[in-house]
Short mmCIF file of C-alpha atoms in Angstrom, two decimals:
data_model
loop_
_atom_site.label_atom_id
_atom_site.label_comp_id
_atom_site.label_asym_id
_atom_site.label_seq_id
_atom_site.Cartn_x
_atom_site.Cartn_y
_atom_site.Cartn_z
CA ASN B 1 86.77 -114.24 -118.01
CA LEU B 2 90.24 -114.83 -116.65
CA PRO B 3 92.76 -116.81 -118.68
CA ASN B 4 94.04 -120.07 -117.23
CA GLY B 5 97.20 -119.91 -115.18
CA ILE B 6 97.13 -116.27 -114.08
CA GLN B 7 97.61 -115.17 -110.48
CA ILE B 8 94.63 -113.46 -108.87
CA SER B 9 94.12 -111.74 -105.55
CA VAL B 10 91.97 -113.17 -102.78
CA ALA B 11 89.56 -110.25 -103.27
CA THR B 12 89.12 -111.24 -106.93
CA LEU B 13 88.63 -114.88 -105.91
CA LEU B 14 85.92 -114.00 -103.39
CA LYS B 15 83.92 -111.31 -105.19
CA ASP B 16 81.61 -113.75 -107.01
CA VAL B 17 81.37 -116.43 -104.30
CA PRO B 18 77.81 -116.80 -102.98
CA THR B 19 77.47 -115.52 -99.40
CA GLU B 20 76.48 -118.94 -98.10
CA ASP B 21 79.77 -120.40 -99.44
CA LEU B 22 82.16 -117.76 -98.09
CA ASP B 23 82.81 -119.50 -94.75
CA TYR B 24 83.91 -122.65 -96.58
CA VAL B 25 86.23 -120.75 -98.91
CA TYR B 26 87.75 -118.74 -96.04
CA GLU B 27 88.26 -121.98 -94.10
CA GLN B 28 90.13 -123.53 -97.03
CA LEU B 29 92.35 -120.47 -97.41
CA ASP B 30 93.01 -120.21 -93.66
CA ASP B 31 93.95 -123.90 -93.51
CA SER B 32 96.41 -123.37 -96.35
CA ILE B 33 98.09 -120.52 -94.51
CA LYS B 34 98.19 -122.34 -91.16
CA ASN B 35 99.56 -125.55 -92.69
CA LYS B 36 101.84 -123.76 -95.17
CA SER B 37 100.48 -126.10 -97.79
CA PHE B 38 97.79 -125.40 -100.37
CA LYS B 39 95.14 -128.05 -100.94
CA ASN B 40 93.17 -127.59 -104.16
CA PHE B 41 89.44 -127.12 -103.63
CA TYR B 42 86.21 -126.42 -105.50
CA HIS B 43 83.59 -123.77 -104.87
CA ARG B 44 80.65 -122.10 -106.57
CA MET B 45 80.68 -118.69 -108.13
CA VAL B 46 77.89 -116.65 -109.68
CA LEU B 47 78.65 -114.80 -112.90
CA ASN B 48 77.34 -111.34 -113.80
CA ASP B 49 74.51 -112.86 -115.85
CA GLY B 50 73.38 -114.96 -112.86
CA THR B 51 74.68 -118.30 -114.08
CA GLU B 52 76.43 -120.48 -111.55
CA ARG B 53 79.78 -122.17 -112.11
CA ILE B 54 81.89 -124.56 -110.09
CA ILE B 55 85.56 -123.63 -110.12
CA ARG B 56 88.66 -125.44 -108.93
CA VAL B 57 91.09 -123.29 -107.00
CA LEU B 58 94.75 -124.19 -107.45
CA GLY B 59 97.55 -122.47 -105.65
CA ASP B 60 100.86 -122.32 -103.87
CA ILE B 61 101.90 -120.76 -100.61
CA SER B 62 104.70 -118.32 -101.26
CA PRO B 63 106.58 -116.01 -98.90
CA LEU B 64 105.59 -112.36 -98.80
CA SER B 65 109.21 -111.37 -99.03
CA THR B 66 112.23 -112.85 -100.77
CA SER B 67 114.64 -111.42 -98.21
CA THR B 68 117.73 -113.54 -97.63
CA LYS B 69 118.50 -112.23 -94.11
#
């Protein structure tokens, strides 16, 4: 039960993804990093009560550091 618009970690994103979908999700995230551009995507997740949901992942690629060197 996360509110809309909050930032979450990759670990939080992946914890409820079914095992058979993890390769797809990792591929989407890896492509975003390689291309320095985030493409929205959908994937399944299984809630604590066993129900399945389809979620849309939205994001931005941002630098790890804001150094101005």
